[in-house]
Short mmCIF file of C-alpha atoms in Angstrom, two decimals:
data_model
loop_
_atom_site.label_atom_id
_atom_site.label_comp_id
_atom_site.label_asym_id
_atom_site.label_seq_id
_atom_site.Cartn_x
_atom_site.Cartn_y
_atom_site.Cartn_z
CA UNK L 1129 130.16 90.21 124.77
CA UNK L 1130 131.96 93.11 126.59
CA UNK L 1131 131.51 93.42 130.84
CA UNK L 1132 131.85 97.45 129.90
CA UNK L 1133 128.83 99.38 131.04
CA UNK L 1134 127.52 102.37 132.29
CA UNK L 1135 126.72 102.33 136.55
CA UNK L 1136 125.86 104.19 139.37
CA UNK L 1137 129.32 105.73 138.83
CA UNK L 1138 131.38 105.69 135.39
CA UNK L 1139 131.82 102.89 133.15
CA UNK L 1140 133.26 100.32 134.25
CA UNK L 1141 134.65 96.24 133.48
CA UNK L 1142 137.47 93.82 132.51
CA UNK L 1143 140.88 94.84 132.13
CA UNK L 1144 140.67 92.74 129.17
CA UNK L 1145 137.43 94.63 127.95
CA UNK L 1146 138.41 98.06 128.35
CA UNK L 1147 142.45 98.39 127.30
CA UNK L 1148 143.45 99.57 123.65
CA UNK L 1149 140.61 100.57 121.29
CA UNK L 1150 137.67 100.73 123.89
CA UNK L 1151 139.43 103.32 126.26
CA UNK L 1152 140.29 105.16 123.08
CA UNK L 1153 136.85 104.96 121.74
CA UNK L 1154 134.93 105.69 124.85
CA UNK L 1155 137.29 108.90 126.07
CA UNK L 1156 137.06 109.90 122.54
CA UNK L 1157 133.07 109.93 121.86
CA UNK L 1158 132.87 111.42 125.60
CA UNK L 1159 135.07 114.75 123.90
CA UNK L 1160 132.83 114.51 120.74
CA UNK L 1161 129.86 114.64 122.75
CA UNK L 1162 129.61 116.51 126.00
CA UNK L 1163 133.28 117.62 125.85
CA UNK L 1164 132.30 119.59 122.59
CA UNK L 1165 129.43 121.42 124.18
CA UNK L 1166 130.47 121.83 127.54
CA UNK L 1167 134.01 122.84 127.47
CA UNK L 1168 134.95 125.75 126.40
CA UNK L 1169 138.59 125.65 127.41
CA UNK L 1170 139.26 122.49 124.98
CA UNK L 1171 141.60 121.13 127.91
CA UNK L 1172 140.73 117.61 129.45
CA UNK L 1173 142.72 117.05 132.98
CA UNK L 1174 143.55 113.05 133.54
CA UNK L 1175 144.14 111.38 136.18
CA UNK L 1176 144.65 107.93 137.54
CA UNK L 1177 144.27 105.42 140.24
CA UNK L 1178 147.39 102.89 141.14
CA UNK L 1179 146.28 100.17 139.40
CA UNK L 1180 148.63 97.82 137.25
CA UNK L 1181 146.69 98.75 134.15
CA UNK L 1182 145.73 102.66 134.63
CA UNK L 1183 148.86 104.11 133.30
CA UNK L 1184 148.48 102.58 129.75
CA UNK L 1185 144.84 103.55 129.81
CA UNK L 1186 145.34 106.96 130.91
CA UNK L 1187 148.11 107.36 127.96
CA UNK L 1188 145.07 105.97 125.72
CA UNK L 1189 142.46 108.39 126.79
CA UNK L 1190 145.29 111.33 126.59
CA UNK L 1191 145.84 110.47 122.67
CA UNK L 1192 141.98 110.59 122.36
CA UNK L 1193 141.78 113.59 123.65
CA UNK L 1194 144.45 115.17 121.64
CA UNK L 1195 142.60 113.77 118.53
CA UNK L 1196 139.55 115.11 119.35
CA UNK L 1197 141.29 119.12 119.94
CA UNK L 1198 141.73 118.97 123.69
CA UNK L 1199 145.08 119.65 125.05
CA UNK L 1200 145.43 116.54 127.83
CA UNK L 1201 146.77 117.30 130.98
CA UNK L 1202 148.41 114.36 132.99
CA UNK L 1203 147.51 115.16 136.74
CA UNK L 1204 149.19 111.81 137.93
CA UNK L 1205 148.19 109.25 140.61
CA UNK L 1206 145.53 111.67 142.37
CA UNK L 1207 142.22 111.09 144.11
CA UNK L 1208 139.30 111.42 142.02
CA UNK L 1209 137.68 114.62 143.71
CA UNK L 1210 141.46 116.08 143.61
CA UNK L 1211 140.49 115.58 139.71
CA UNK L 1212 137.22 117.08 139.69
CA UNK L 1213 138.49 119.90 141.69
CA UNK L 1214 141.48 121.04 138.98
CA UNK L 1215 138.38 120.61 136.48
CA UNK L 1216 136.20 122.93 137.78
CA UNK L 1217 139.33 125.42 138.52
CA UNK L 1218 140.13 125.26 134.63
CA UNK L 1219 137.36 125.14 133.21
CA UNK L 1220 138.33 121.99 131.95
CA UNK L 1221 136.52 118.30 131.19
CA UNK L 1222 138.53 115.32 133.03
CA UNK L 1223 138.43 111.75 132.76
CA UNK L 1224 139.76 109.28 135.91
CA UNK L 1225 140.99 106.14 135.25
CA UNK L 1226 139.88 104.05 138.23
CA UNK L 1227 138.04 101.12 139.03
CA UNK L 1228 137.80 102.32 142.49
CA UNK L 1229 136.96 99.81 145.06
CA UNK L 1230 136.66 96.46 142.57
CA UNK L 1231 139.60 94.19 141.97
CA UNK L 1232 142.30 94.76 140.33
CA UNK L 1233 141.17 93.00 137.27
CA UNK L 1234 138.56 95.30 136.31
CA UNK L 1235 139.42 99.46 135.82
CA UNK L 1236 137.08 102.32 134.79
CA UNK L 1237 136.45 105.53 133.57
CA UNK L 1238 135.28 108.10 135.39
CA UNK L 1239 133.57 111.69 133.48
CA UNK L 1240 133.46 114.98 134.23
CA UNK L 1241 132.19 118.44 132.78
CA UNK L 1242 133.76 121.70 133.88
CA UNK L 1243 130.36 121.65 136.37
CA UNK L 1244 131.38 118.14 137.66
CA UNK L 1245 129.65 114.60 137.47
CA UNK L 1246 128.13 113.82 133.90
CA UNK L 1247 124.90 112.70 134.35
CA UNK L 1248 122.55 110.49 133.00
CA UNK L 1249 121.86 112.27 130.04
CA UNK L 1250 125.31 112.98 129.20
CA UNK L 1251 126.16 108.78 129.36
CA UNK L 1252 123.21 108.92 127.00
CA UNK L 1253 124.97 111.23 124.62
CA UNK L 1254 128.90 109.62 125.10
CA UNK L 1255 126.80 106.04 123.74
CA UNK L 1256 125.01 107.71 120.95
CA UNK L 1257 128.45 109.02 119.58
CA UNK L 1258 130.66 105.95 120.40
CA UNK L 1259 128.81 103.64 118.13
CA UNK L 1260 130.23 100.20 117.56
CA UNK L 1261 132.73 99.94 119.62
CA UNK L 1262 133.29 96.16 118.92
CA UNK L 1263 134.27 97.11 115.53
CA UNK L 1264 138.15 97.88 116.53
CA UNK L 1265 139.57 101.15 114.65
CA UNK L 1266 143.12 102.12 114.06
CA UNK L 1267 144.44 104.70 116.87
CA UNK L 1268 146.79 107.46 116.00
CA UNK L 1269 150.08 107.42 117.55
CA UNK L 1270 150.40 107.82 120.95
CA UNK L 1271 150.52 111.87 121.65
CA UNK L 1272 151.61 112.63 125.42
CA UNK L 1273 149.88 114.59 127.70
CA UNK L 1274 151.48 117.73 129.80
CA UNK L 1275 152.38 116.71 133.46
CA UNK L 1276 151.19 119.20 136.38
CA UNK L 1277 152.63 117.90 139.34
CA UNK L 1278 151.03 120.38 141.58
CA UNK L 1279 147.39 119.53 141.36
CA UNK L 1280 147.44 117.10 144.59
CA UNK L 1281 148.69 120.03 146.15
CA UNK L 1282 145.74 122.29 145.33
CA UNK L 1283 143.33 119.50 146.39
CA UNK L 1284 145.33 119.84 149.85
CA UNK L 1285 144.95 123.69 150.52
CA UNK L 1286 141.09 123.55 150.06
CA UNK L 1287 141.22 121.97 153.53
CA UNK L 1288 144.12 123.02 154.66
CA UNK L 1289 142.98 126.57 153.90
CA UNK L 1290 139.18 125.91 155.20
CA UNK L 1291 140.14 124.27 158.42
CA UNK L 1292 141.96 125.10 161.73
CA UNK L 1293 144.82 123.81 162.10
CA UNK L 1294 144.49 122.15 165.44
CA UNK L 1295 140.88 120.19 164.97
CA UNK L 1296 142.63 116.60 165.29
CA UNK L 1297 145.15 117.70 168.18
CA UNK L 1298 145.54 114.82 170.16
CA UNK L 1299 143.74 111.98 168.19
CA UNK L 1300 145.80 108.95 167.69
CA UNK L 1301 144.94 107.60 163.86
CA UNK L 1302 145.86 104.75 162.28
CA UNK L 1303 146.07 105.23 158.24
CA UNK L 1304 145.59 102.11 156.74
CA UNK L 1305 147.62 103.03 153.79
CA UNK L 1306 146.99 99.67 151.21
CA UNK L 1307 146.91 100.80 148.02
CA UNK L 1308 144.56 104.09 148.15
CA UNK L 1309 145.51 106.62 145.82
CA UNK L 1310 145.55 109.13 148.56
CA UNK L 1311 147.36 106.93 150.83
CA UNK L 1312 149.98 109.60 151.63
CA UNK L 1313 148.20 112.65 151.61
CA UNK L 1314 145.77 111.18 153.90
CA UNK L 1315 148.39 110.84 156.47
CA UNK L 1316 150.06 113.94 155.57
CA UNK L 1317 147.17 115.63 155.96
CA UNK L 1318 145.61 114.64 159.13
CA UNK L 1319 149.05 115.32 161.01
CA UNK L 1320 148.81 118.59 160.04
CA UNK L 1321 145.91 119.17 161.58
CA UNK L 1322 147.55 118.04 165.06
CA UNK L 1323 146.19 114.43 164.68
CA UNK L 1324 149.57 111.49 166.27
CA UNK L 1325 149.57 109.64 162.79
CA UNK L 1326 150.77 106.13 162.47
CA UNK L 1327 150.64 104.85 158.74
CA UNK L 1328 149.98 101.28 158.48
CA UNK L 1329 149.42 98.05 156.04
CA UNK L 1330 150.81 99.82 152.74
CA UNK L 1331 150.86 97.93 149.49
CA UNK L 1332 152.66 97.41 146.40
CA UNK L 1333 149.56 95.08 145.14
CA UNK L 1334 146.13 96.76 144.45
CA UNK L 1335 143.33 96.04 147.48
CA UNK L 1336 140.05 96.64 146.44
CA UNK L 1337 138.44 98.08 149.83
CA UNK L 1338 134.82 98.32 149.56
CA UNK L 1339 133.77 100.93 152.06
CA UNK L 1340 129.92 99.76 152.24
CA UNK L 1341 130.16 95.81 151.72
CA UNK L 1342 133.15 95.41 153.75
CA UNK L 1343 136.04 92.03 153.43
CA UNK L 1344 136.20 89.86 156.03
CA UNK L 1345 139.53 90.30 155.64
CA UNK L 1346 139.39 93.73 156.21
CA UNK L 1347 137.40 93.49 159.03
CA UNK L 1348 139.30 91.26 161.00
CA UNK L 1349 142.59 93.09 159.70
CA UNK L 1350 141.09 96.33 161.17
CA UNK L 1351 139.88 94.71 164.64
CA UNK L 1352 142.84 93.04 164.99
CA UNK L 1353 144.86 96.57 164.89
CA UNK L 1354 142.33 98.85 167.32
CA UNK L 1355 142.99 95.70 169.57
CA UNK L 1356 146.11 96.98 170.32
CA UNK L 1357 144.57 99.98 172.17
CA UNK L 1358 147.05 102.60 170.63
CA UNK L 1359 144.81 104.06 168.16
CA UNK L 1360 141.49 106.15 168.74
CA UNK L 1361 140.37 105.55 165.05
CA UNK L 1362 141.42 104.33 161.89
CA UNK L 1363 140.93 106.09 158.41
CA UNK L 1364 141.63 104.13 154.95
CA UNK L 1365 139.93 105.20 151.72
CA UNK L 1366 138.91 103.01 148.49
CA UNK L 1367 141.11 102.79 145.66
CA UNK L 1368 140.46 106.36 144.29
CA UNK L 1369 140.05 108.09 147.48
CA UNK L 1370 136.53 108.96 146.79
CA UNK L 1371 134.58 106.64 149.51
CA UNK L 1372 136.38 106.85 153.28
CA UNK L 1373 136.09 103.75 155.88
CA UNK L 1374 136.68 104.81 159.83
CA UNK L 1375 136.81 102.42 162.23
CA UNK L 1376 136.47 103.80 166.18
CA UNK L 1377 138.77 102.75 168.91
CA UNK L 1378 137.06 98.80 169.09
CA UNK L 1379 137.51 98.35 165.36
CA UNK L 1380 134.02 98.67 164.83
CA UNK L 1381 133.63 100.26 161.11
CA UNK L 1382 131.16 103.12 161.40
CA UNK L 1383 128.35 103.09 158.38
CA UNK L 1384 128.77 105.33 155.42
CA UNK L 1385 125.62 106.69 155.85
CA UNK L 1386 126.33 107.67 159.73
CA UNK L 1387 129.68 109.32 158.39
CA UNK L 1388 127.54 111.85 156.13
CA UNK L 1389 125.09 112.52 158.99
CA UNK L 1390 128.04 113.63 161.11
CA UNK L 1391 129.48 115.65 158.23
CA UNK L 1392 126.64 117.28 157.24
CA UNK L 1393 125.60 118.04 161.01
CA UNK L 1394 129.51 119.55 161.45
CA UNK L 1395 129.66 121.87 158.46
CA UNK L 1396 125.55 123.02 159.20
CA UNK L 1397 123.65 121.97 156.48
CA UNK L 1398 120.30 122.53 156.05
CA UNK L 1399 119.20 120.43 153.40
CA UNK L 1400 120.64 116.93 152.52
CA UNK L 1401 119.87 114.60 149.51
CA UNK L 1402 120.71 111.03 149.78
CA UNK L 1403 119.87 107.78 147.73
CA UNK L 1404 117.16 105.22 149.25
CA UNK L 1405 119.64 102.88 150.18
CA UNK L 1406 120.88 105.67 153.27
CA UNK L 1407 119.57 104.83 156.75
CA UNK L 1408 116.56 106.90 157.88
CA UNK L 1409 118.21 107.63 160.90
CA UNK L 1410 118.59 110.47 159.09
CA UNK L 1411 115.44 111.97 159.21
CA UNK L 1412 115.00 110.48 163.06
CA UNK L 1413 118.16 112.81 164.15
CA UNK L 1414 116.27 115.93 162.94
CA UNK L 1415 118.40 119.29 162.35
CA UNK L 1416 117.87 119.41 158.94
CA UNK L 1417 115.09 121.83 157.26
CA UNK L 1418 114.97 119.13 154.15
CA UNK L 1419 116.05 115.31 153.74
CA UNK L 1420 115.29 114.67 150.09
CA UNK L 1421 115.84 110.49 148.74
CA UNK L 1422 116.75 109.61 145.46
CA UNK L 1423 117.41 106.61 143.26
CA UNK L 1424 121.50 104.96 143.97
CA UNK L 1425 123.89 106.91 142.24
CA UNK L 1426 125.65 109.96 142.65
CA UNK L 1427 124.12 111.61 139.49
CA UNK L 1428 120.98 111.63 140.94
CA UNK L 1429 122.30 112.94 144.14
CA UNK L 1430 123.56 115.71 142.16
CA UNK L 1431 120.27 115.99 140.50
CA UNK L 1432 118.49 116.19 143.83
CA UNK L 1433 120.87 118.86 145.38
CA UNK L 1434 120.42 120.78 142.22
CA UNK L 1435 116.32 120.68 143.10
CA UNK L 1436 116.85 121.77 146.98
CA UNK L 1437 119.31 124.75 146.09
CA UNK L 1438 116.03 126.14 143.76
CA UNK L 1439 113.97 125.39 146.53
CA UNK L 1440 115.58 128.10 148.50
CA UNK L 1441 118.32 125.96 150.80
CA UNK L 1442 121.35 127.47 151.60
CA UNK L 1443 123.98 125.19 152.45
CA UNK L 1444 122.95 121.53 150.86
CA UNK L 1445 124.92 118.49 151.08
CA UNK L 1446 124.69 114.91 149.81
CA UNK L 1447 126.07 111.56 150.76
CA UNK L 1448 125.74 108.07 149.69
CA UNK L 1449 125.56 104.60 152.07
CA UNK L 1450 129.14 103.77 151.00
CA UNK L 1451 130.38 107.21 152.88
CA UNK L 1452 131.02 109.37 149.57
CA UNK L 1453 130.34 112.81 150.53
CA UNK L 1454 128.90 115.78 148.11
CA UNK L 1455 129.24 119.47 149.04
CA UNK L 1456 126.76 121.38 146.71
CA UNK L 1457 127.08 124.76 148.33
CA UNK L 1458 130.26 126.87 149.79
CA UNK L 1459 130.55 126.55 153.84
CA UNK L 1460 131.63 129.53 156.23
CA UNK L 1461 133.65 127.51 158.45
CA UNK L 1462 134.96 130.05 161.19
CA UNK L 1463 136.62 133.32 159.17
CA UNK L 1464 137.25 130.42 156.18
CA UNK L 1465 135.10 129.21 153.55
CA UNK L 1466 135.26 125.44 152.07
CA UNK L 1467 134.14 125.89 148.60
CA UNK L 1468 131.38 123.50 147.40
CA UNK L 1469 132.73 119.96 145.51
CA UNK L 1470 129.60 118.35 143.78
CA UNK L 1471 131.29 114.70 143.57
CA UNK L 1472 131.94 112.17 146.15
CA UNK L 1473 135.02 113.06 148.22
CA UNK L 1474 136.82 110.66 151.40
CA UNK L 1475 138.46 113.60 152.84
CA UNK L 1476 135.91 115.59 154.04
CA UNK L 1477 134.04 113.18 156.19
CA UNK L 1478 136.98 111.80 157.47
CA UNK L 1479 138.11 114.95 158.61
CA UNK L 1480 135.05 116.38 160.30
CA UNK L 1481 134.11 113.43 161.35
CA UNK L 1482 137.26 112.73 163.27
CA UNK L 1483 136.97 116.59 164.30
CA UNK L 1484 133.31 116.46 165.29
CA UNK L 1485 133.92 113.36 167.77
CA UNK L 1486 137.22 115.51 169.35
CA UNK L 1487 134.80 118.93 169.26
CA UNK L 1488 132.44 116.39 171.42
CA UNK L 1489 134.85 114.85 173.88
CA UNK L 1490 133.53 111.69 172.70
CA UNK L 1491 134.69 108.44 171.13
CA UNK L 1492 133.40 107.68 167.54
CA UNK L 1493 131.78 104.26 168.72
#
């Protein structure tokens, strides 16, 4: 029987289970189906975490795509929001090949309308047109997808653009580099926005950081560096940059959860929507006007920040236990404005909250 299934974010499984045929068939009844009625532009934008096995699967999904009448767009290496991001700009659907923060045995796909996240009722649709998919088809011959190099560079400016440029003067960061997706931007990044930036523990072999059920391993990896005294945090991200991890100057790794507070709190939200699983000292810290729970899973923290923007809230954000953090509404920050990003994003609440605790004076602890 196949390990592929549907989750709380993108199908996901075996290496073993998911190469060739499957990754055709799946990327191919997820253009028949919600592809065909939701975008327009017939362009899908692909994009891939550093996996051993992502490259051949993002080939696989381009050649489905080009069967179905989508011109395919090879984005590279990229975090997954960086993904969602060039979607929405082109009106485009986009598939991510990522098993973000499991081993490096399993991989994923990851779906996306021009709107963002597919939800639950578009996985229902992508399964009612993939059929069989144990009875193994023949694939067409592989059809290459158009590189644009510069989308990693567009996911940059929205901060760069949004943000002063001195809000991390003066922080000392450790960026535990491993095998993120985003483990150079990440660094690149937070220097220029004035942060001292030492990048640390990069690697050729894929680590699967979980951001919420943390390694022992990583812990002790992580203590053992703030030990040293020279950093005031450290920042890593899972394997497809969209779940962050900071640790404050004692190595102690701050909750997910706590991480989306702070954000939310620094960019002045008035409404957020998180899944059960989130602490409540959310609604103990007050400040917001609504705190609306859902079930685990990012669709229905879409779903929910959908529901508070017709109730009448302005600026609504969302954020999951593992860190993840959804922007459902544009942000005035200062004469700037950080446009909204309905899928789970690393940067943000790494940034802010790194800039919130140097705002404050204050360690992170």
């Amino acid at each position: 029987m196949s390990s592929l299934k549907f989750g709380t974010s993108g199908l996901r499984g075996l290496v073993a289970d998911l190469v060739g045929w499957p990754s055709y068939a799946y990327a191919g009844a997820f253009f028949r189906s919600v592809g065909a009625t939701s975008c327009a532009s017939r362009t899908a934008v692909i994009g891939r975490d550093l996996r051993d096995s992502s490259a051949d699967i993002a080939a696989t999904v381009a050649t489905a795509a080009a069967a179905a009448g989508f011109a395919a767009i090879d984005c590279g290496p990229l975090p997954t929001p960086a993904l969602a991001l060039e979607a929405i700009r082109r009106g485009a659907c986009a598939v991510m090949v990522t098993g973000s923060h499991i081993p490096q045995d399993r991989n994923g796909l990851k779906f996306y309308r021009p709107d963002g996240e597919i939800t639950k009722a578009d996985e229902a649709a992508i399964l009612a047109a993939l059929g069989d998919v144990s009875a193994v088809g023949t694939m067409p011959a592989p059809v290459a997808a158009t590189p644009d190099p510069d989308v990693v560079e567009r996911y940059r400016r929205r901060y760069s653009a949004a943000f002063a440029p001195d809000i991390l003067a003066g922080l000392r960061v450790a960026v535990y580099q491993q095998s993120s997706v985003a483990r150079d931007l990440l660094a690149d990044l937070l220097a220029g926005f004035g942060a001292e930036v030492t990048p640390i523990g990069r690697s050729d072999t894929f680590v699967p950081i979980d951001t919420e059920a943390h390694r022992p391993e990583d812990v002790t990896y992580i203590a053992e560096t703030m030990a040293s005294g020279a950093y005031d945090a450290l920042v890593t991200t899972d394997g497809d940059a969209d779940r962050p991890l900071v640790a404050d100057a004692a190595g102690g790794i701050l909750r997910g959860d706590v991480l989306g507070l702070i954000t939310a709190r620094y960019l002045g939200a008035d409404a957020v929507v998180v899944p059960v699983t989130a602490g409540s000292a959310i609604e103990r810290a007050g400040g917001f006007a609504q705190v609306l729970r859902t079930r685990v899973g990012s669709p229905f923290v879409i779903a929910g920040m959908e529901q508070a923007q017709r109730a009448g809230a302005k600026t609504v954000a969302g954020f999951e236990a593992n860190g993840g953090f959804l922007l459902g509404s544009d942000v005035a920050l200062g004469g700037s404005v950080l446009p909204a990003l309905p899928t789970r994003d690393a940067m943000l609440p790494i940034l802010a909250t790194l800039a919130a605790a140097r705002d404050a004076g204050l360690p992170l602890a």
